[in-house]
Short mmCIF file of C-alpha atoms in Angstrom, two decimals:
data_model
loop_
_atom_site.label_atom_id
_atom_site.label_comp_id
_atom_site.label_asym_id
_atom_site.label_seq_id
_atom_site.Cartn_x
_atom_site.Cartn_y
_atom_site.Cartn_z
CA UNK A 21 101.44 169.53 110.56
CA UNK A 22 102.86 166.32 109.82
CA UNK A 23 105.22 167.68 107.68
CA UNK A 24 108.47 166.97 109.06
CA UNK A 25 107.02 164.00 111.25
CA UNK A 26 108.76 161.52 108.82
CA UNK A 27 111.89 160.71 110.45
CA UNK A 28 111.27 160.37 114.14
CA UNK A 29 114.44 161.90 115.72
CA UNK A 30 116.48 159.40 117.90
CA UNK A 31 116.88 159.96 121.36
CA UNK A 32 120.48 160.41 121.14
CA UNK A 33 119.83 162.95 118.74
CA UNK A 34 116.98 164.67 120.78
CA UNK A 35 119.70 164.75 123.91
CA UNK A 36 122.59 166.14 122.06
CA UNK A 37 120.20 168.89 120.63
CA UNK A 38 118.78 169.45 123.71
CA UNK A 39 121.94 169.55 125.59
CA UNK A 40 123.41 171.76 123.22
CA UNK A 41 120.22 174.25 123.52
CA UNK A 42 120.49 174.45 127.06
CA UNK A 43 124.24 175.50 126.89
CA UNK A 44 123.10 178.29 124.57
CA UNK A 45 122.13 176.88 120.73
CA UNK A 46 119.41 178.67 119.73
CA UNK A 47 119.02 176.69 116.34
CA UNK A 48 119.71 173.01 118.11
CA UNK A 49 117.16 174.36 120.60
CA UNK A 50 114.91 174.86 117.67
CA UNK A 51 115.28 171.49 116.48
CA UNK A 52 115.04 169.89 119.76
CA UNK A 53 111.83 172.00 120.11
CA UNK A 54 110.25 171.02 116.42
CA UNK A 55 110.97 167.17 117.08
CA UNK A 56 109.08 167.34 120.40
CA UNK A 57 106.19 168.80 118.70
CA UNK A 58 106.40 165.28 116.50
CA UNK A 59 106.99 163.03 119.15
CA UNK A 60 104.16 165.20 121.20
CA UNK A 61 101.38 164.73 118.48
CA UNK A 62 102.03 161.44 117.87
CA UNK A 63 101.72 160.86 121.80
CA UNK A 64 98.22 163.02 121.88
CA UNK A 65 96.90 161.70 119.07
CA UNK A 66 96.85 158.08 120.19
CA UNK A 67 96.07 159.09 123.92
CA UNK A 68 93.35 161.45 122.86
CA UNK A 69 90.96 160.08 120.46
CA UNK A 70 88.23 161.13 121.78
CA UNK A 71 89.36 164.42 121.96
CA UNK A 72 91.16 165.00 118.90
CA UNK A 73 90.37 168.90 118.77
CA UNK A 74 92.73 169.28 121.99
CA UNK A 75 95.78 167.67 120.49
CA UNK A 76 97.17 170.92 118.97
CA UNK A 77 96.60 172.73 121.82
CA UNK A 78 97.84 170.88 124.05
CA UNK A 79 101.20 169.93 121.95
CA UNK A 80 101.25 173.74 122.10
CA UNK A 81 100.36 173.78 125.98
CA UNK A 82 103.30 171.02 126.56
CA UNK A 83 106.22 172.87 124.45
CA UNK A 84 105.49 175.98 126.40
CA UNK A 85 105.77 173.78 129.42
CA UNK A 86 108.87 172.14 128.11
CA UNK A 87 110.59 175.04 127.32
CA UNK A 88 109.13 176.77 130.52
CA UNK A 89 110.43 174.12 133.16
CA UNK A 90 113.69 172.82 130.97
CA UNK A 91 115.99 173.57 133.59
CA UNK A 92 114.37 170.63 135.30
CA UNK A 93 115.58 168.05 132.95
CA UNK A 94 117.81 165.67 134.68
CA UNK A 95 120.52 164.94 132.18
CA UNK A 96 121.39 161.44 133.60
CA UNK A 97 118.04 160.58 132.46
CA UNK A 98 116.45 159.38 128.54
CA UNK A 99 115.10 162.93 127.36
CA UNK A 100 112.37 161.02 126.24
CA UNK A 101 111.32 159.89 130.11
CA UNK A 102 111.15 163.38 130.60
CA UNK A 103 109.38 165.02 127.95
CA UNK A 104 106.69 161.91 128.26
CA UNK A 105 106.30 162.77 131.91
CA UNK A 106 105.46 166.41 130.86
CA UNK A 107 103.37 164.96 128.37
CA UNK A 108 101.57 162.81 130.63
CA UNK A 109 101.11 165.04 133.09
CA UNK A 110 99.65 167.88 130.85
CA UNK A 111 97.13 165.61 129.28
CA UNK A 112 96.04 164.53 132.85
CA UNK A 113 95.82 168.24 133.66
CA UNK A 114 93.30 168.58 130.31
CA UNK A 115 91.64 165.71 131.15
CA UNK A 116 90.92 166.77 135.03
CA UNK A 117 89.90 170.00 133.97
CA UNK A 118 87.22 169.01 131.45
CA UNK A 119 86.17 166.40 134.06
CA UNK A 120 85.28 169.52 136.03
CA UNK A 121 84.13 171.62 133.16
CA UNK A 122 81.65 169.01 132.66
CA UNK A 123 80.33 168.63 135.81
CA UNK A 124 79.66 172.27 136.37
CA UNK A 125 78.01 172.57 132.99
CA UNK A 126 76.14 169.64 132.97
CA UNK A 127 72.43 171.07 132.45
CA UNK A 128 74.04 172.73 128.97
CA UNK A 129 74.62 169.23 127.21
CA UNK A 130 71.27 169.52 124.65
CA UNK A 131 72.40 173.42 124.17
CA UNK A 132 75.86 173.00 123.51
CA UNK A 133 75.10 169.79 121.04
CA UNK A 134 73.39 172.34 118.86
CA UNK A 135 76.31 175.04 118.45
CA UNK A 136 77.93 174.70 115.41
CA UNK A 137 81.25 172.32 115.44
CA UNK A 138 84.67 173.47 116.77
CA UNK A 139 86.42 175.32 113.52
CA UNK A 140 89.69 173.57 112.28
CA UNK A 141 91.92 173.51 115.23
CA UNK A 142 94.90 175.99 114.04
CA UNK A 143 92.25 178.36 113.16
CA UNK A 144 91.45 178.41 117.19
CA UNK A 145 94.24 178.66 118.16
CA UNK A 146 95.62 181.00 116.82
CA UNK A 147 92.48 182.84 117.38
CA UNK A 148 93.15 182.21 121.36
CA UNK A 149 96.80 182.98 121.41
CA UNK A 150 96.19 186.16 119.29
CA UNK A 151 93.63 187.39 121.91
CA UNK A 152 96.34 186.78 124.80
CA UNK A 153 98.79 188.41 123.00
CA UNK A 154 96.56 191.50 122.85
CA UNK A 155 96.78 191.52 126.95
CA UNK A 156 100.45 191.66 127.24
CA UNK A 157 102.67 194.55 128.16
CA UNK A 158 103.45 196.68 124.61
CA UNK A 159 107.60 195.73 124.75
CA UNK A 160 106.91 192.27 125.04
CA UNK A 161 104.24 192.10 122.55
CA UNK A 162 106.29 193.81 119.96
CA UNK A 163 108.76 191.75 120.62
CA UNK A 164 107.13 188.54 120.07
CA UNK A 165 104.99 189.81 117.24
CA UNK A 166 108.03 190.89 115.17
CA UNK A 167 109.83 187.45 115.43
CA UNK A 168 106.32 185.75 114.91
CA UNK A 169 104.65 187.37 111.95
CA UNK A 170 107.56 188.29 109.95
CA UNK A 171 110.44 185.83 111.23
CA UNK A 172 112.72 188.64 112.23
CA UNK A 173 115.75 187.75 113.82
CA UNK A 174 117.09 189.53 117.31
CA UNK A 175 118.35 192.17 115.41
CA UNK A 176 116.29 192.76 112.63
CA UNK A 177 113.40 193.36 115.36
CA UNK A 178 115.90 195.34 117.73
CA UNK A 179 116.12 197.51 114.53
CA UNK A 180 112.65 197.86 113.96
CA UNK A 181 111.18 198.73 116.93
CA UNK A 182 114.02 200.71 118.21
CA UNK A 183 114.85 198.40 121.32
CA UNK A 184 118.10 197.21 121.99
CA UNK A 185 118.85 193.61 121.53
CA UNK A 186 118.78 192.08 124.95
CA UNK A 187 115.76 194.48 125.46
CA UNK A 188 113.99 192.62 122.88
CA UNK A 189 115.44 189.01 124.12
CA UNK A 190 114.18 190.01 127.60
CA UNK A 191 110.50 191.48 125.83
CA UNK A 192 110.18 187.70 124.11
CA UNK A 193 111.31 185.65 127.18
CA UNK A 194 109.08 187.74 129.76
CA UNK A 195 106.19 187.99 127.06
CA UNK A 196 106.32 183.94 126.75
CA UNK A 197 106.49 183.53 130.68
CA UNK A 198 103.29 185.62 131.08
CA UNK A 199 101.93 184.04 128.02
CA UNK A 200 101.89 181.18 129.64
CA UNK A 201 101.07 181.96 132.61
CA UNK A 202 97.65 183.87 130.83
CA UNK A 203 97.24 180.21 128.88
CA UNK A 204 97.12 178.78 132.31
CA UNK A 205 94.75 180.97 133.58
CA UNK A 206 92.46 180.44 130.81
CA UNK A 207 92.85 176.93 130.91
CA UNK A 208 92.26 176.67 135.10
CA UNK B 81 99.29 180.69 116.06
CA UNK B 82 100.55 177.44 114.82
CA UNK B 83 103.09 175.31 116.36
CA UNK B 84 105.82 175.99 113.93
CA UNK B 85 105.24 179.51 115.01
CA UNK B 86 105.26 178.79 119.15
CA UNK B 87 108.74 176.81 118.11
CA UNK B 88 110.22 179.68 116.42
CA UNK B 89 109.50 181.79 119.48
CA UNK B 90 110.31 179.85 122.32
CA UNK B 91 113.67 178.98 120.70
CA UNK B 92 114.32 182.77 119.24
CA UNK B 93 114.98 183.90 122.90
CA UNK B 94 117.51 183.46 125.27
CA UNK B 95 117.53 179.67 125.50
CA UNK B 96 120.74 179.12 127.71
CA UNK B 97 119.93 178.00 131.36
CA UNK B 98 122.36 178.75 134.29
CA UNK B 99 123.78 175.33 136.10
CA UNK B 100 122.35 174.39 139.08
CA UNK B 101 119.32 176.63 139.44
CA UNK B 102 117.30 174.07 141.11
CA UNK B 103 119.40 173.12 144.24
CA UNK B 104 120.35 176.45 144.94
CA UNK B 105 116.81 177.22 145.09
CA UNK B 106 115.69 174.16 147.53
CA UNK B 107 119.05 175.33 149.52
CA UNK B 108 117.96 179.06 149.58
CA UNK B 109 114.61 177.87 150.23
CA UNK B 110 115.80 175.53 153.58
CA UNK B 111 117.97 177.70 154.68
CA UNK B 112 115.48 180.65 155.00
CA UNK B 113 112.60 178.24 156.01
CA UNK B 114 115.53 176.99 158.69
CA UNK B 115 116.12 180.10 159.79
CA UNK B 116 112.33 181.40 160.61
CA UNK B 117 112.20 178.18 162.24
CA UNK B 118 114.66 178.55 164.75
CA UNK B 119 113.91 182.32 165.61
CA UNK B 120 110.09 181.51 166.46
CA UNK B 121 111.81 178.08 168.87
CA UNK B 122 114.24 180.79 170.13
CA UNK B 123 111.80 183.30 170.51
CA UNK B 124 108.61 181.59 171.88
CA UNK B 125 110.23 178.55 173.57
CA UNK B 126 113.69 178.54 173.99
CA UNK B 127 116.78 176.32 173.89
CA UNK B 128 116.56 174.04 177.28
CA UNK B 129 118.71 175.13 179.89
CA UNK B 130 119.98 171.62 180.69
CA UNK B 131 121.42 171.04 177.04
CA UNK B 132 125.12 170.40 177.44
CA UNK B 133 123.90 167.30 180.06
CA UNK B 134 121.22 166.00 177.79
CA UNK B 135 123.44 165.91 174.70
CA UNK B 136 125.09 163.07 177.16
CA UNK B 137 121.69 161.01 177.08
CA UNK B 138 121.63 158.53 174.04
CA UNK B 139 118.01 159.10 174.02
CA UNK B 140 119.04 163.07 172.89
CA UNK B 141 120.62 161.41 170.05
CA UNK B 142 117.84 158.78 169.23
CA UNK B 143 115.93 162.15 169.03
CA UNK B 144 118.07 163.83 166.83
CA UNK B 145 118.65 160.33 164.49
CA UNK B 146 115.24 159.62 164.12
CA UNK B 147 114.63 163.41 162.90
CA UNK B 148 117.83 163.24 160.76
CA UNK B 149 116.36 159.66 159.16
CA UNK B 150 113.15 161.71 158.02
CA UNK B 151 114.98 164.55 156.80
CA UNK B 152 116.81 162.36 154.56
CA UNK B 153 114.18 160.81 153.19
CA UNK B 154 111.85 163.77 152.91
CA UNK B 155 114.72 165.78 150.92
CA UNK B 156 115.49 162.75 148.73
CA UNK B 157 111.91 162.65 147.88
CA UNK B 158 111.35 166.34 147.39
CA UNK B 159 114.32 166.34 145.03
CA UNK B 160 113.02 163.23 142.90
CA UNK B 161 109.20 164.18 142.92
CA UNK B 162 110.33 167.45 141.55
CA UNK B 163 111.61 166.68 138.24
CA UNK B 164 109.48 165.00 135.48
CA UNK B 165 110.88 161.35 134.56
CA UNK B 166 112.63 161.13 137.88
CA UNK B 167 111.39 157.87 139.69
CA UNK B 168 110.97 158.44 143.54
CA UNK B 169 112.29 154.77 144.13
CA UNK B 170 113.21 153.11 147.24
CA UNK B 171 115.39 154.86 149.70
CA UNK B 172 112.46 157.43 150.45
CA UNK B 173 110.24 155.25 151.67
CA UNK B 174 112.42 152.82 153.39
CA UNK B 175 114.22 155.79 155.26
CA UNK B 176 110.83 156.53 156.02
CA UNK B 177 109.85 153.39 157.48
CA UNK B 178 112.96 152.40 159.83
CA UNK B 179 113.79 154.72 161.95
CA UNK B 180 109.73 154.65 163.04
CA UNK B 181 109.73 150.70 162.80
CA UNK B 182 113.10 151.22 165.34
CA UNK B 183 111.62 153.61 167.90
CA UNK B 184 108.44 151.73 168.08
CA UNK B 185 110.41 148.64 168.76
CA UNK B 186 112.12 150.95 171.52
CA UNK B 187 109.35 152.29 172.66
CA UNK B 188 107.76 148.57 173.12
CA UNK B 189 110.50 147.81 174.81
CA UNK B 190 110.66 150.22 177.35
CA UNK B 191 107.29 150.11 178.26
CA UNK B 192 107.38 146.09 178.63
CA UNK B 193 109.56 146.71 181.42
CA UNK B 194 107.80 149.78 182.83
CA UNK B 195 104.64 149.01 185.62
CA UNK B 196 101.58 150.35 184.27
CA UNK B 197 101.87 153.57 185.99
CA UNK B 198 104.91 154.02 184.76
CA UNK B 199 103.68 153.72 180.95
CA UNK B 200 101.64 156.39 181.46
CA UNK B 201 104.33 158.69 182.34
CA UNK B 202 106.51 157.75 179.70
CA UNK B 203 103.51 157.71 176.94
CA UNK B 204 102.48 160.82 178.00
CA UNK B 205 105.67 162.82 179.54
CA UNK B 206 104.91 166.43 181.20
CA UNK B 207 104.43 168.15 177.48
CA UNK B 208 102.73 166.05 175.44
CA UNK B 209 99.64 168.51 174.84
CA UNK B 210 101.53 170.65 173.01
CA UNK B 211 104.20 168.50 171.45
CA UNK B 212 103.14 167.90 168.29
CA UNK B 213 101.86 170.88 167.48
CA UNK B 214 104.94 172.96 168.35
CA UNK B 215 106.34 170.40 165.86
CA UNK B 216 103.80 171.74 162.96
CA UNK B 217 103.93 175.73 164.54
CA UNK B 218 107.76 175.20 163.98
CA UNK B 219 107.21 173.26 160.53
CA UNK B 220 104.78 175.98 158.86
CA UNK B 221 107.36 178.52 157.90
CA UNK B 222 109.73 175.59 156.15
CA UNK B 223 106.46 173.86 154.41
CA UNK B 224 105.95 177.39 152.90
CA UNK B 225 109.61 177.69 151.50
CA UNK B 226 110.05 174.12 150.58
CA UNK B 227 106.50 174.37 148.63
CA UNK B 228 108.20 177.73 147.28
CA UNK B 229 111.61 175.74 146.15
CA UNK B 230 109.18 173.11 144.55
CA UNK B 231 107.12 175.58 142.43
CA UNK B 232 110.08 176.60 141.07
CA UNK B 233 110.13 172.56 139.97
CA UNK B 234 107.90 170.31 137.88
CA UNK B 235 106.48 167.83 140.11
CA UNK B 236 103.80 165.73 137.89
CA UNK B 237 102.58 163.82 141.20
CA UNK B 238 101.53 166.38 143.30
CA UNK B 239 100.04 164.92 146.40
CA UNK B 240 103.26 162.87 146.72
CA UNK B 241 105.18 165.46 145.51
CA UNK B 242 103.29 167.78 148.63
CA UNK B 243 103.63 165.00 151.01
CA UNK B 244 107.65 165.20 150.66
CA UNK B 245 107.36 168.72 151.38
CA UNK B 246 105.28 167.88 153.98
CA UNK B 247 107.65 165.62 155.61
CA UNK B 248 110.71 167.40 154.87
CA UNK B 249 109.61 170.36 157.18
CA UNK B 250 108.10 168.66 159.58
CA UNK B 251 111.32 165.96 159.87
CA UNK B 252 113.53 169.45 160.55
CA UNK B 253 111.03 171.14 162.73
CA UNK B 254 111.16 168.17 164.70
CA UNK B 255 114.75 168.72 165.13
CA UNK B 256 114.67 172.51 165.87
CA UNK B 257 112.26 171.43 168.28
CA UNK B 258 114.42 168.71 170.27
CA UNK B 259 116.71 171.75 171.32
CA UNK B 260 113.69 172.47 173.09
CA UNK B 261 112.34 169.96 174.02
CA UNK B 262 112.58 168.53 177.62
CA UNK B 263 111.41 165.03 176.91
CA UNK B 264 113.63 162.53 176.93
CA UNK B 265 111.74 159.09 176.19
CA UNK B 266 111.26 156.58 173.55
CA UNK B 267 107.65 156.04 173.68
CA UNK B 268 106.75 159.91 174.05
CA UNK B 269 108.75 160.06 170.69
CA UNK B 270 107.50 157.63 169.15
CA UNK B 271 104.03 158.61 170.16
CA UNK B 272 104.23 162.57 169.65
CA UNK B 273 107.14 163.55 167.45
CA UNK B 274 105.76 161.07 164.54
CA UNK B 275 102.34 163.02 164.98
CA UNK B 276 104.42 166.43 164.96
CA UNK B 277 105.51 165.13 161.39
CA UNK B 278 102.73 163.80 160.06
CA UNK B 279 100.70 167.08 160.70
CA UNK B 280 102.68 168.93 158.07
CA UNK B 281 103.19 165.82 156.01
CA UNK B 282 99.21 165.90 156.05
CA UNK B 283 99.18 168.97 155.06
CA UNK B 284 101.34 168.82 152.43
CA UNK B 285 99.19 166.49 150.79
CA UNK B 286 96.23 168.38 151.01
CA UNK B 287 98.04 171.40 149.77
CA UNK B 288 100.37 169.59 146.49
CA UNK B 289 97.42 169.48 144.30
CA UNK B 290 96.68 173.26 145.24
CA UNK B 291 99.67 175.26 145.10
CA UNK B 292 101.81 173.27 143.69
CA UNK B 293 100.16 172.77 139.53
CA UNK B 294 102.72 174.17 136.63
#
């Protein structure tokens, strides 16, 4: 994952990007969106390390969040104070949810030591947002399975599955908002 | 899925936000919240008769200032607490602080010169059983639509964030209610209007961490 984590992307650079996506850039979006991941796992890993089986997941949880709540960024402010508040506050989230997790399965310790170990966090994950996928509406799962497993653009899925192009826009953006929503659910 | 994956979705879809969603919502939100407010005053108390001759009493207006104070600050804070990154800083507190710090001082002052009968009276005025909870009846249908406006938000501190709420709708209840209100001293508003706030503001507290997680 730590493939294009070289160059750590100013914050001039992440605000023009980000700027820029919010106006309507889909591809400075993209990069706004890919450096975040960096700057996200770099935060997790360091704030997590007891935990480090979350930090995908939860560099996953925050981007949805990101994206999810953008219109809330405050463009007189760094976009880093923002995206590190998000951060933050997701990680306390994780961390006040396991707290409780932990309390109400506290008997289980000596069982649960004895399960095999988590499998290689991707792996999971993908696992977990494949079976939430499964429980979306059929438009917005095609939608967002056409630009995920084969990188179709708008149109190339629009031509695929027959939909019109804002039909499949509207399929991805509703299917993401529920997705989320069902990754909150889960999580809660 | 991996993350490259997520990344390629989220920014695949329409990624353009409209300007100014957020205020319009807290200013759809007030208004409505406003409006319910008013309609249960007008409908289960009504406006006092005597209005036009109270508006002439500077204690009318200490009434309406000290509600007007709290408003500010509770809409400032609601407005900061919502965003990520946004520091509450110090005009929300401080707007907080004076205008009670300057009607206790009132208060304090009119009963030093009041014989202890008199305190009473003034403490306790003809309505103050069910003062400060017409305050919090009045407040309940703007705590719901200012919590609404602030779901539509990110706050990351949520008690606080609640507490703003809180204090927001109670701050303009208080207000809706002083066109009913009959009352005109400093030490029954100091005394019954601050608990008439802090109900909802209490509230609002208790209920951040509940309704208001993203």
């Amino acid at each position: 994952m730590e493939r294009h984590g070289g160059e750590k992307m100013s914050e001039e650079e992440l605000r023009r990007r980000l700027l820029s996506g919010l106006s309507g850039d889909n591809r400075a979006y993209h990069a706004f969106l890919e450096a975040t991941g960096d700057l996200l796992r770099r935060y997790f890993h360091r704030r997590l390390v007891s935990l480090p089986d979350e930090v995908e997941d939860l560099v996953q949880d925050s981007l949805l969040a990101i994206h999810d709540k953008r219109k809330t960024y405050d463009p007189a402010l760094p976009v880093t104070a923002w995206l590190y508040a998000i951060a933050r506050y997701k990680r306390a989230d994780l961390l006040r949810r396991r707290q409780r997790w932990e309390q109400r399965t506290d008997s289980l310790d000596k069982e649960t030591a004895l399960e095999p170990s988590a499998p290689e966090h991707d792996e999971m994950a993908g696992r977990d947002l494949d079976r939430l996928l499964a429980r979306l509406p059929e438009r917005q799962r095609m939608a967002i399975r056409h630009m995920k497993l084969e990188g179709l653009s708008v149109a190339e899925t629009a031509q695929r599955t027959g939909m019109s192009e804002s039909a499949v826009k509207v399929g991805v953006h509703r299917g993401l908002k529920a997705l989320s929503k069902l990754i909150q659910g889960q999580n809660a | 899925m991996k993350t490259d994956e997520l990344v390629s979705l989220l920014a695949a879809g329409e990624v353009a936000v409209p300007r100014r969603t957020l205020p319009s919502r807290l200013a759809l939100a007030t208004a409505a919240g406003l409006l319910a407010s008013t309609a249960l005053m007008l409908g289960l108390l009504g406006i006092r008769s005597d209005l036009p001759q109270a508006a002439m009493d500077p204690m009318f207006w200490v009434k309406i200032g000290f509600a007007g104070l709290l408003i500010v600050a509770g809409l400032v804070a609601t407005w900061r607490l919502g965003r990520p990154g946004v520091k509450l800083g110090r005009l929300p507190p401080s707007t907080t602080a004076m205008p009670v710090l300057l009607l206790w001082m009132l208060a304090l002052a009119s009963l030093g010169q009041a014989t202890p009968s008199q305190r009473v009276t003034l403490l306790l005025g003809e309505t103050w059983s069910s003062c400060a909870f017409l305050i919090a009846l009045l407040a309940a249908p703007l705590l719901a639509s200012t919590l609404w406006a602030m779901r539509g938000m990110a706050p990351t501190r949520l008690r606080l964030a609640g507490a703003a709420a809180g204090l927001f709708s109670g701050s303009l209840a208080a207000l809706v209610y002083s066109l009913h209100c009959p009352e005109m001293t400093a030490p029954f508003i100091a005394l019954w209007y601050l608990l008439g706030v802090a109900i909802p503001t209490t509230l609002g507290t208790w209920l951040g961490p509940r309704l208001l997680r993203w």
